[in-house]
Every structure is written in C-alpha cells, then in structure tokens.
Tab-separated table of C-alpha atoms in Angstrom:
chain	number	residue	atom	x	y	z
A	1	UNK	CA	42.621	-15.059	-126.222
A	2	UNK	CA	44.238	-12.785	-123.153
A	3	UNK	CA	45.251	-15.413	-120.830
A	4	UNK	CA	47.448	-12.952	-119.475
A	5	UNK	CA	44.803	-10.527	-118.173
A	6	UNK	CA	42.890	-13.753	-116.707
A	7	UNK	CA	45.796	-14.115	-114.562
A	8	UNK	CA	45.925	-10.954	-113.738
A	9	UNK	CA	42.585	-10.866	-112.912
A	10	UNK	CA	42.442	-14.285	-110.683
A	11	UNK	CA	46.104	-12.611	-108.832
A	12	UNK	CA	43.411	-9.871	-107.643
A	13	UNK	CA	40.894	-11.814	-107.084
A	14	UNK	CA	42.248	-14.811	-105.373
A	15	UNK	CA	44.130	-11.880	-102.957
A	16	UNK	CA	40.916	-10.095	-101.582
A	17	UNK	CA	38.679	-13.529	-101.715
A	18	UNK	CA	41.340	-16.186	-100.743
A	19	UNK	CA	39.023	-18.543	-100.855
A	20	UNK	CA	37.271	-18.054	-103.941
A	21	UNK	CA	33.474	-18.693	-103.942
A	22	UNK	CA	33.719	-20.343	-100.348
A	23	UNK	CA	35.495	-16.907	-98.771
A	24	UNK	CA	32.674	-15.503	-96.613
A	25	UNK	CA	33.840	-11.869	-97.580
A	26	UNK	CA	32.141	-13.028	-100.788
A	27	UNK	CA	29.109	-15.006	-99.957
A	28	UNK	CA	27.031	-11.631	-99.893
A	29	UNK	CA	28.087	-10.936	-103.558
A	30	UNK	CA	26.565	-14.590	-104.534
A	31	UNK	CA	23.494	-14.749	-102.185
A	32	UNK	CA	21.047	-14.961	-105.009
A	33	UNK	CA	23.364	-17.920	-106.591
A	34	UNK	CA	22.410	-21.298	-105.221
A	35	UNK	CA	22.296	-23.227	-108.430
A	36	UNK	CA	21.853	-27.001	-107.053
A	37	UNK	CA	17.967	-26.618	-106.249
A	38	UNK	CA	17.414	-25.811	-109.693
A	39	UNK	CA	19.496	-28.296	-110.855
A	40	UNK	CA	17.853	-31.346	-108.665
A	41	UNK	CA	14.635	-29.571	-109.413
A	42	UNK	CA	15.544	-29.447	-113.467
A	43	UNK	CA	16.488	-33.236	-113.239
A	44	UNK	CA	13.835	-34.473	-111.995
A	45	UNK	CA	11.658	-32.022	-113.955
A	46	UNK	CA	12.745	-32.936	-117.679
A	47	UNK	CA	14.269	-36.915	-116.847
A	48	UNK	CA	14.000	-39.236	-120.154
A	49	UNK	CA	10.800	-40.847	-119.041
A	50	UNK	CA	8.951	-38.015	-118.406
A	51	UNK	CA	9.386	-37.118	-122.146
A	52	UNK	CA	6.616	-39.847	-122.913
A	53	UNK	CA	4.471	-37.044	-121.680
A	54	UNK	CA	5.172	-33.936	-123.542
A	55	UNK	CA	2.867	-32.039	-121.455
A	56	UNK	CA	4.743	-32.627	-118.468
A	57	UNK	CA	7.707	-31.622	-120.409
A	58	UNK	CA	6.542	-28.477	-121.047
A	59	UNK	CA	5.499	-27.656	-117.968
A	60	UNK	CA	8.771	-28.715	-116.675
A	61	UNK	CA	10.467	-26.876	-118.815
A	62	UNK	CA	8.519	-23.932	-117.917
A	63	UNK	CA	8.511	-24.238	-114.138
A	64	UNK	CA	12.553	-24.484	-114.773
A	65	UNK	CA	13.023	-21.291	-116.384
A	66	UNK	CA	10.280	-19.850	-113.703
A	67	UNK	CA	12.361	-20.911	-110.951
A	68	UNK	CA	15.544	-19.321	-112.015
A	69	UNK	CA	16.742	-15.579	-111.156
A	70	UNK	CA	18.431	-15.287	-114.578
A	71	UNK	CA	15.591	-14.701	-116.864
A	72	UNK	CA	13.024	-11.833	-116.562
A	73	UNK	CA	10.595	-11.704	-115.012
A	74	UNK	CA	8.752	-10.044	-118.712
A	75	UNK	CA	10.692	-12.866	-120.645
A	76	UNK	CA	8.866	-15.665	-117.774
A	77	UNK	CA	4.794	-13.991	-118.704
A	78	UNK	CA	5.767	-14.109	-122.265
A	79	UNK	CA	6.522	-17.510	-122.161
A	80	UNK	CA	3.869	-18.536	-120.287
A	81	UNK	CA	1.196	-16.740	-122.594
A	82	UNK	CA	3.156	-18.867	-125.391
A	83	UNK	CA	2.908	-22.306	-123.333
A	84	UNK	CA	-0.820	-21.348	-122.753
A	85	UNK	CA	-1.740	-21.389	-126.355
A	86	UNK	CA	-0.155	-24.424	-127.773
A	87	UNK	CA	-1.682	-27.552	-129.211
A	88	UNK	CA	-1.170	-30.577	-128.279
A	89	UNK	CA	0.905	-31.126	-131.770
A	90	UNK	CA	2.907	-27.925	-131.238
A	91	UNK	CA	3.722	-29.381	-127.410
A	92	UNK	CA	4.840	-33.026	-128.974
A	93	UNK	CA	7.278	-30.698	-130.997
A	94	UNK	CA	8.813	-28.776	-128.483
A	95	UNK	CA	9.313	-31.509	-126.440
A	96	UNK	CA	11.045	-32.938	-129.082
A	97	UNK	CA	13.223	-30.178	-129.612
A	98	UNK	CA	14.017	-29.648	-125.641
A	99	UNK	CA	14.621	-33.800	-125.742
A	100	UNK	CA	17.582	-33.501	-128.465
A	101	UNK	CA	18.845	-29.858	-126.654
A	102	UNK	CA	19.008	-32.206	-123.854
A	103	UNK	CA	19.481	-35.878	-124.979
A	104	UNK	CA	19.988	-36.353	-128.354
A	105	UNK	CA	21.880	-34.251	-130.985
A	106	UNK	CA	21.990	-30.952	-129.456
A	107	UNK	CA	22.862	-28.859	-132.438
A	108	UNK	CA	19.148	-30.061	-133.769
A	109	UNK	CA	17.631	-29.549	-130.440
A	110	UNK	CA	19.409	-26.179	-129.645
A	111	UNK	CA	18.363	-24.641	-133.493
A	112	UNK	CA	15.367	-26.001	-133.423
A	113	UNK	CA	14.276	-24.296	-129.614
A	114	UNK	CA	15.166	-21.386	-131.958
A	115	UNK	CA	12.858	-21.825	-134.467
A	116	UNK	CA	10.497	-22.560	-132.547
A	117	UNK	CA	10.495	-19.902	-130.002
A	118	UNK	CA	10.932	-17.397	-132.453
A	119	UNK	CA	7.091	-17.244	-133.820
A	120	UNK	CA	6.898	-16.226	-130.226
A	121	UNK	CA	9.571	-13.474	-130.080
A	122	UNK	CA	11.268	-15.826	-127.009
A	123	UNK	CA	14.514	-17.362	-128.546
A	124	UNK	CA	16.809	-15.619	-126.419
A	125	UNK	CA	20.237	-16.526	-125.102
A	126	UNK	CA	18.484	-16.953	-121.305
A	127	UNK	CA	15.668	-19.110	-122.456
A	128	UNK	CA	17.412	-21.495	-124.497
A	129	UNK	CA	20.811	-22.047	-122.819
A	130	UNK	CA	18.931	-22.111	-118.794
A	131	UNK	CA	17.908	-25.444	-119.221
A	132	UNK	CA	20.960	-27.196	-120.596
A	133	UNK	CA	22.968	-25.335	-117.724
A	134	UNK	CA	20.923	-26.210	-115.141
A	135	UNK	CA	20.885	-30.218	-116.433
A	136	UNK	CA	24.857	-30.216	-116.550
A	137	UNK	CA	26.354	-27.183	-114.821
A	138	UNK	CA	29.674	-27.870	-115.115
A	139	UNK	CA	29.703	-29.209	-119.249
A	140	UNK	CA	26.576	-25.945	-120.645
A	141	UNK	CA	27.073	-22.507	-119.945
A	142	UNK	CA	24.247	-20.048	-119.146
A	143	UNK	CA	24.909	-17.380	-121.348
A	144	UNK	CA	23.692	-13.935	-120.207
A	145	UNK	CA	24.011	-11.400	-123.391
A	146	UNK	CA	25.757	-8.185	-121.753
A	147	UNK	CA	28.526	-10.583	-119.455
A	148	UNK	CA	29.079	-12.237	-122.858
A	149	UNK	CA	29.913	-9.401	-124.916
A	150	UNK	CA	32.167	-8.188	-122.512
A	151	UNK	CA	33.958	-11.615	-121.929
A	152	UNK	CA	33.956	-11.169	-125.752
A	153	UNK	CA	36.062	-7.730	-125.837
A	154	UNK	CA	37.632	-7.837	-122.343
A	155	UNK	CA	39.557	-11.542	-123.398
A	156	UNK	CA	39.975	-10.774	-127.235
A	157	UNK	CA	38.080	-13.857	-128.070
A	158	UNK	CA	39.265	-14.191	-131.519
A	159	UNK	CA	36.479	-15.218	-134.282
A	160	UNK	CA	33.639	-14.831	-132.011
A	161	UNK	CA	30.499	-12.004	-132.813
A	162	UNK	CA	28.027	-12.121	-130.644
A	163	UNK	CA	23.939	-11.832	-131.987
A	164	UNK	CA	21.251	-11.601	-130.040
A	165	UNK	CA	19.700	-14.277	-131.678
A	166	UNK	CA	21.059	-17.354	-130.323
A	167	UNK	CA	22.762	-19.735	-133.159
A	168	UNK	CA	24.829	-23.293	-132.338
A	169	UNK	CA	27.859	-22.149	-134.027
A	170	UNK	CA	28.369	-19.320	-131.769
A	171	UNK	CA	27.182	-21.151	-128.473
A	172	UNK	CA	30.096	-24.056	-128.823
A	173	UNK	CA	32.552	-21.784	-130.069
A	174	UNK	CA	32.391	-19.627	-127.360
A	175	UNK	CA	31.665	-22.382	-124.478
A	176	UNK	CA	34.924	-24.199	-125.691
A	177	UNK	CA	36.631	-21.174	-125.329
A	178	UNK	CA	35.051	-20.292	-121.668
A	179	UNK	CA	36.223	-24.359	-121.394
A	180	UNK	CA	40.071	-23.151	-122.290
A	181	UNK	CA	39.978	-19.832	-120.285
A	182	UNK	CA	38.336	-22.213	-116.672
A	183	UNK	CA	41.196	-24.434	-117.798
A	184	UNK	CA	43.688	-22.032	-116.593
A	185	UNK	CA	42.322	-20.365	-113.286
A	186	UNK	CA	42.329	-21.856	-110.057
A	187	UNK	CA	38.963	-24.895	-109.086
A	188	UNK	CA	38.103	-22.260	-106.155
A	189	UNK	CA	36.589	-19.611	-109.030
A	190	UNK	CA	34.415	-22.016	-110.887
A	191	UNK	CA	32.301	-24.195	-109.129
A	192	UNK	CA	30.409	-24.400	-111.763
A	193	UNK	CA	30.364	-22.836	-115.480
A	194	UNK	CA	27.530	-20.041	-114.024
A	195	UNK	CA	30.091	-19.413	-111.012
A	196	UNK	CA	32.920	-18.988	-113.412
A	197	UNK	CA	31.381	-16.453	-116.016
A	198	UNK	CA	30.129	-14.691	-112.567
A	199	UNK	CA	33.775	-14.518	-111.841
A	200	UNK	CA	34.460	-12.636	-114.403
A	201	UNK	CA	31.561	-10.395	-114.540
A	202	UNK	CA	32.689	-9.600	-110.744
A	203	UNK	CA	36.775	-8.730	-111.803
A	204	UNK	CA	35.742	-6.986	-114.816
A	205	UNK	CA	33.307	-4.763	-113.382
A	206	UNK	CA	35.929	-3.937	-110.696
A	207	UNK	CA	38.590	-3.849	-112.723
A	208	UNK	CA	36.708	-1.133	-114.948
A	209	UNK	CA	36.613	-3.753	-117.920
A	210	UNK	CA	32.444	-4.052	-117.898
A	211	UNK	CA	30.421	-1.822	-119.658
C-alpha cells in the first residue's frame, strides 16, 4: 500500500480545497452527492420489522437503489423487470438474503444477493454494495468498478484482483484496506466512506492517475 502518494495526494488537495468537502470551491464538484436522504430514506425503508413483510422489503430495496445516482439508469429497468416477475417464494428469499447482507451474517447475505441476482444478469458491484452503504455509510463502502480498479493500481493494493462479479472475499479485503488508507488522511476528506473513495477519484483524475 502507497501511503506515501496518499499524502501526497491529500498535501494537494487539502491546499486548493482547505476545507475539504465543506470548501465551497468544491461544493460544485459534489452537487449530485447528498447521501443522508438516501440514507434516512434506506433506514426507514429496509428497518428489522419491516422484514416480516418481504414484499415491502423488496420494494424497499428497490425504491433504494432507484433513488440513488450511482447505479444506471439500464441496471434500475433491469431490476425492476426482475422484481416484477418474482413469486412470492422467490421474494421471502431475497428478503432473506438482503436481511443477513444487512442484519445477520453478511458474508451469507452478501454471496447469496449474488446468487441470486445472477439468474438475472444483476449481481453487480453497484447493486449489491448500495444498500449496505447507504444503511451504514461510514462502516460499507459503495464500490463503483472503474474508481476501484484504479484505487487498486494507483495505491499498489497488494493481494487484491478485482472481478466484475462481486465475491465477499474481495469486498472486505479491499474495504479494510480503504479502512487503513481513511485512517491516515485528514476527517475533512471523508465524511463518509462514498466521500472518501470520491476523494480519490477527484486527486487521481487530476493528478493523471485515473484511467
């Protein structure tokens, strides 16, 4: 891990946004980031009781990933058309899963999202880590496939090979990693784990690191 180029990066940061996230020479940059709706929204949306009611958990689970400007708008129909045609067995199941993803033991809930969602060609990286992020923004990471792999390569995170099919083993590794690299940069650049990784997407793209 470069913790050396992190520093570097936060110097340069830090000196044209002195304020971090809160500068207002910034604020345009993050205009589209306003994470705490979702999250009170998410919260409310997927709470423990409402899981007596897997309907409602579905279509909470839904509505969250329709609310939020990280996943496509292709990836939101898709989903929807999958929602549309489930029994009311397959919904008791994938409430299940989302309940352990969220609740429970999350290595079971997040790899079994994944098998579920893949008879439907939706178990990617923005579906299935959204809704843990949004639930506890500053523990999950949202992890958006092309700001990963260059996190990857720009930080030389050792032992880490990013697929675009999401697996547990690769999701903790690299959030305990993102956990060390947030450990050593100043509170101002992550307000919360989707604010940090946006820090970096913003230093390495203008620090030429981002392909």
């Amino acid at each position: 891990m470069n913790i050396e180029k992190l520093k570097e990066y936060e110097a340069e940061f830090l000196e044209q946004y002195s304020n971090g996230f809160d500068d207002r020479n910034f604020s345009h940059i993050m205009k589209t980031f306003n994470p705490l709706k979702l999250e009170e929204f998410a919260k409310e949306a997927l709470k423990k009781e409402n899981f007596e009611t897997p309907s409602l958990v579905i279509d909470g689970f839904f509505k969250v990933v329709s609310k939020s400007v990280f996943v496509s708008l292709f990836d939101k129909l898709k989903l929807k058309d999958a929602i549309a045609t489930l029994t009311s067995y397959e919904k008791d199941m994938l409430s299940i899963e989302i309940y352990e993803l969220l609740y429970g033991n999350k290595r079971n809930g997040f790899e079994g999202l994944v098998e579920f969602l893949t008879e439907y060609k939706l178990a990617k990286w923005t579906i299935i880590s959204l809704v843990p992020y949004c639930i506890n923004r500053h523990e999950d990471y949202f992890i958006k496939p092309t700001t990963t792999k260059n996190i990857i390569k720009t930080f030389e995170l050792e032992d880490l090979i990013y697929k675009s099919k999401p697996s547990f083993e690769f999701y903790d590794k690299y959030t305990k990693a993102l956990d060390i690299m947030k450990s050593n940069i100043d509170k101002s650049l992550s307000p919360d784990n989707v604010g940090f990784t946006a820090f970096l997407k913003v230093a390495m793209e203008s620090y030429g690191d981002f392909k």
